[in-house]
Amino acid sequence: MKPTSPTSTATPDLWHSYGAPASQARPALPRIYWDWYQNTGPDEALLGAGSARQAAYLAQVMKPARIIALDRSATQHARSVSLYGNVPRLELIQADAATYLAEHPGSLDIAYSIFGAVDFCAPKTLLPAVAVALRPGGRLIFSTLGHYSNGAPPATECLPTDVPMRLPDGSPSTLQRWVLDTPVWEKVLDGAGFDLVVSDTVHDLAPDGGKAMTTCLFVARKRGATLRTGCGAQRGTPRPALGAPPRGTAC
């Protein structure tokens, strides 16, 4: 399907410089990675946004009916179009995730985020919108930081921190990021209409002696259908192999 984007952007694009050198001529991923340093992950379906590498993998390898790669950054959207605009079943859409999802109720089976929209959109706004877009029993699957990059513990309230960024002209700016403790995510998910199926933690050793990072993984299901597995919330269980989505997915 033809990529879509709004005619204008209301605010400067804080993602203008992010990933620019690395995204040039990058092929689709050979597999999906959940963790910060991309060392580990299930062999099956995950949707990415940003430059859409993960979304392209899913479209090419898993071949579901439809993949929607959402990103509100004009720069990231342009990169995704240049790299993967011709991939079948992949729809590249520039839009605010919460707004788009709220405007497309009951259109998705699975929504994914890998350090993506779930990290950078207010959870109390985004997660209810995800619930609107998911069909009953649909899944939200995401990975997020388990602590701040400087090693500080995650927030015990649903509050963001400011991340330094640069505008397209090089001037400094900030972007809000939510780095939340697991009980906070559980509470926000519950309030948005989700049942937690699995949560897990990956302690990610850095390559070449860099700083270690911790990734938190969550699988939640929209209320309204019986879980196929019949399981309740589990913490510290093995990471699940995620089945390919039967219909629409988005991140």
Coordinates of C-alpha atoms in Angstrom, one line a residue:
M1 CA 0.0 0.0 0.0
K2 CA 1.2 3.5 -0.7
P3 CA 3.0 5.2 2.3
T4 CA 1.0 7.9 3.9
S5 CA 2.0 11.0 5.8
P6 CA 0.4 14.2 7.0
T7 CA 0.9 17.3 4.9
S8 CA 2.7 19.2 7.7
T9 CA 4.2 18.7 11.1
A10 CA 3.3 21.0 14.1
T11 CA 6.6 20.6 16.0
P12 CA 10.2 20.3 15.1
D13 CA 11.3 16.7 14.3
L14 CA 13.4 15.6 17.3
W15 CA 14.2 12.3 15.6
H16 CA 15.9 14.1 12.6
S17 CA 19.4 12.9 13.5
Y18 CA 18.6 9.7 15.3
G19 CA 19.9 6.6 13.5
A20 CA 20.7 8.5 10.3
P21 CA 24.1 6.9 9.6
A22 CA 23.1 3.4 10.6
S23 CA 19.9 3.4 8.6
Q24 CA 21.5 4.0 5.2
A25 CA 21.2 1.0 3.0
R26 CA 20.3 -1.3 5.9
P27 CA 18.7 -4.6 4.9
A28 CA 15.7 -6.0 6.7
L29 CA 16.6 -7.8 10.0
P30 CA 17.5 -11.5 9.8
R31 CA 15.4 -12.0 13.0
I32 CA 13.7 -9.9 15.7
Y33 CA 15.5 -8.7 18.7
W34 CA 13.8 -7.4 21.9
D35 CA 16.7 -6.3 24.0
W36 CA 18.7 -3.0 24.1
Y37 CA 21.9 -4.4 22.5
Q38 CA 19.9 -6.8 20.1
N39 CA 21.6 -9.9 21.4
T40 CA 18.5 -12.0 22.1
G41 CA 14.8 -12.4 21.1
P42 CA 12.1 -14.8 19.9
D43 CA 12.3 -16.2 16.3
E44 CA 8.8 -15.1 15.5
A45 CA 6.6 -12.0 14.9
L46 CA 7.4 -8.5 16.0
L47 CA 6.6 -5.2 14.4
G48 CA 9.0 -2.3 14.4
A49 CA 8.6 1.4 13.6
G50 CA 11.3 4.1 13.2
S51 CA 13.1 3.2 10.0
A52 CA 10.8 0.0 9.8
R53 CA 13.6 -2.6 9.8
Q54 CA 11.6 -4.9 12.1
A55 CA 8.4 -4.3 10.3
A56 CA 10.0 -5.2 7.0
Y57 CA 11.3 -8.4 8.6
L58 CA 7.8 -9.3 9.7
A59 CA 6.3 -8.6 6.4
Q60 CA 8.9 -10.5 4.4
V61 CA 9.4 -13.5 6.6
M62 CA 6.1 -14.0 8.5
K63 CA 3.8 -12.8 5.7
P64 CA 0.8 -11.8 7.8
A65 CA -2.1 -10.1 6.1
R66 CA -1.1 -6.6 7.0
I67 CA 1.7 -4.8 8.9
I68 CA 1.3 -1.1 9.9
A69 CA 4.6 0.7 10.8
L70 CA 3.6 3.9 12.6
D71 CA 6.0 6.7 13.4
R72 CA 5.3 10.4 13.9
S73 CA 8.7 11.5 12.8
A74 CA 8.8 12.9 9.3
T75 CA 12.5 11.9 9.0
Q76 CA 12.0 8.4 10.2
H77 CA 9.1 8.0 7.9
A78 CA 11.1 9.2 4.9
R79 CA 13.8 6.7 5.8
S80 CA 11.4 3.8 6.0
V81 CA 9.8 4.7 2.7
S82 CA 13.2 4.9 1.0
L83 CA 14.3 1.6 2.4
Y84 CA 11.2 -0.5 2.5
G85 CA 8.5 1.3 0.6
N86 CA 8.1 -1.6 -1.9
V87 CA 7.8 -4.4 0.7
P88 CA 4.4 -6.2 0.2
R89 CA 1.9 -6.2 3.1
L90 CA 3.8 -3.3 4.8
E91 CA 2.0 0.0 5.3
L92 CA 4.3 2.9 6.3
I93 CA 2.3 5.6 8.0
Q94 CA 3.5 8.9 9.5
A95 CA 1.1 9.6 12.4
D96 CA 0.9 10.1 16.1
A97 CA 0.4 6.6 17.5
A98 CA -2.3 7.4 20.0
T99 CA -4.3 9.5 17.6
Y100 CA -4.1 6.9 14.8
L101 CA -5.0 4.0 17.0
A102 CA -8.0 5.8 18.6
E103 CA -9.3 6.6 15.1
H104 CA -9.1 2.9 14.0
P105 CA -11.1 0.9 16.5
G106 CA -11.1 -2.9 16.4
S107 CA -8.6 -2.9 13.5
L108 CA -5.7 -4.8 14.9
D109 CA -4.8 -8.2 16.5
I110 CA -1.4 -7.3 17.8
A111 CA 0.4 -4.1 18.6
Y112 CA 4.2 -4.1 19.2
S113 CA 6.8 -1.6 20.5
I114 CA 10.6 -2.1 20.9
F115 CA 11.8 0.9 22.9
G116 CA 9.3 2.8 20.7
A117 CA 6.0 4.5 21.1
V118 CA 5.4 3.0 24.5
D119 CA 8.6 4.6 25.8
F120 CA 8.0 8.1 24.3
C121 CA 4.2 8.6 24.5
A122 CA 2.3 9.2 27.7
P123 CA 1.2 5.7 28.8
K124 CA -2.1 6.9 30.2
T125 CA -2.9 8.3 26.7
L126 CA -1.3 5.7 24.5
L127 CA -2.3 2.4 26.2
P128 CA -6.1 3.2 26.2
A129 CA -5.8 4.1 22.5
V130 CA -4.0 0.7 21.8
A131 CA -6.9 -1.0 23.6
V132 CA -9.4 0.8 21.3
A133 CA -7.5 -0.4 18.2
L134 CA -7.2 -4.0 19.3
R135 CA -9.9 -6.5 18.9
P136 CA -11.1 -8.3 22.0
G137 CA -8.3 -10.6 23.1
G138 CA -5.7 -8.8 21.1
R139 CA -2.2 -8.5 22.4
L140 CA 0.1 -5.6 23.3
I141 CA 3.8 -6.7 23.3
F142 CA 6.5 -4.3 24.2
S143 CA 10.1 -4.0 25.5
T144 CA 11.2 -1.0 27.5
L145 CA 14.2 0.1 29.6
G146 CA 14.4 -1.5 33.1
H147 CA 16.4 1.4 34.4
Y148 CA 17.7 4.7 33.2
S149 CA 20.7 4.6 30.9
N150 CA 22.9 6.1 33.7
G151 CA 21.9 3.2 36.0
A152 CA 19.4 5.1 38.1
P153 CA 16.3 3.0 39.1
P154 CA 13.1 3.3 37.2
A155 CA 10.3 5.6 38.3
T156 CA 7.9 4.4 40.9
E157 CA 5.2 6.7 39.5
C158 CA 3.9 7.2 36.0
L159 CA 6.1 10.2 35.3
P160 CA 8.6 10.9 32.5
T161 CA 12.1 12.1 32.4
D162 CA 13.7 14.6 29.8
V163 CA 16.1 13.1 27.3
P164 CA 18.5 15.4 25.5
M165 CA 17.9 15.6 21.8
R166 CA 18.9 18.0 18.9
L167 CA 16.6 19.7 16.5
P168 CA 17.2 19.6 12.7
D169 CA 19.2 22.9 13.0
G170 CA 21.5 21.4 15.6
S171 CA 20.1 23.4 18.6
P172 CA 19.5 21.4 21.8
S173 CA 16.1 20.2 22.9
T174 CA 14.6 17.5 25.1
L175 CA 12.2 14.6 24.6
Q176 CA 10.1 12.9 27.3
R177 CA 10.7 9.2 28.0
W178 CA 8.9 7.0 30.4
V179 CA 11.2 4.5 32.3
L180 CA 8.8 2.9 34.8
D181 CA 9.1 0.2 37.4
T182 CA 7.3 -3.0 36.6
P183 CA 4.5 -2.5 39.2
V184 CA 3.8 0.9 37.6
W185 CA 3.5 -0.7 34.1
E186 CA 1.2 -3.3 35.6
K187 CA -1.1 -0.7 37.1
V188 CA -1.2 1.4 33.9
L189 CA -2.0 -1.6 31.8
D190 CA -4.8 -2.7 34.1
G191 CA -6.3 0.8 34.0
A192 CA -6.2 0.8 30.2
G193 CA -8.2 -2.5 30.0
F194 CA -5.4 -5.1 29.7
D195 CA -4.6 -8.3 31.6
L196 CA -0.9 -9.0 32.0
V197 CA 0.0 -12.4 30.6
V198 CA 3.8 -12.4 31.0
S199 CA 6.5 -10.0 32.2
D200 CA 10.1 -10.8 32.2
T201 CA 13.5 -9.1 32.5
V202 CA 16.6 -9.4 30.4
H203 CA 19.9 -8.4 31.9
D204 CA 21.8 -7.3 28.8
L205 CA 25.6 -7.5 28.8
A206 CA 27.1 -4.8 26.7
P207 CA 29.5 -5.7 23.9
D208 CA 33.2 -4.4 24.2
G209 CA 32.9 -3.6 27.9
G210 CA 30.2 -1.0 27.6
K211 CA 27.6 -0.4 30.3
A212 CA 25.1 -3.2 31.0
M213 CA 21.4 -2.5 30.4
T214 CA 18.2 -4.1 31.6
T215 CA 15.2 -4.7 29.3
C216 CA 11.7 -5.3 30.6
L217 CA 9.4 -7.4 28.4
F218 CA 5.6 -7.3 28.7
V219 CA 2.8 -9.3 27.0
A220 CA -0.7 -8.0 27.8
R221 CA -4.0 -9.0 26.4
K222 CA -7.0 -6.8 25.9
R223 CA -9.9 -7.9 28.1
G224 CA -12.9 -9.4 26.3
A225 CA -11.8 -12.9 25.4
T226 CA -10.5 -15.9 27.2
L227 CA -6.7 -16.4 27.1
R228 CA -5.8 -19.3 24.9
T229 CA -3.1 -20.4 27.3
G230 CA -5.4 -20.1 30.3
C231 CA -2.6 -18.6 32.3
G232 CA -2.7 -15.6 34.6
A233 CA 0.0 -13.0 35.1
Q234 CA 3.4 -14.5 35.4
R235 CA 6.6 -12.8 36.3
G236 CA 10.1 -14.2 35.6
T237 CA 8.8 -16.9 33.2
P238 CA 10.7 -17.8 30.0
R239 CA 10.2 -15.3 27.2
P240 CA 7.4 -16.5 25.0
A241 CA 7.6 -17.4 21.3
L242 CA 5.2 -15.0 19.7
G243 CA 3.0 -16.3 17.0
A244 CA 2.6 -14.5 13.7
P245 CA -0.4 -12.1 13.8
P246 CA -3.4 -13.4 11.8
R247 CA -4.5 -10.0 10.6
G248 CA -3.4 -6.4 11.3
T249 CA -0.5 -5.4 13.5
A250 CA 0.9 -2.0 14.5
C251 CA 3.6 -0.4 16.6

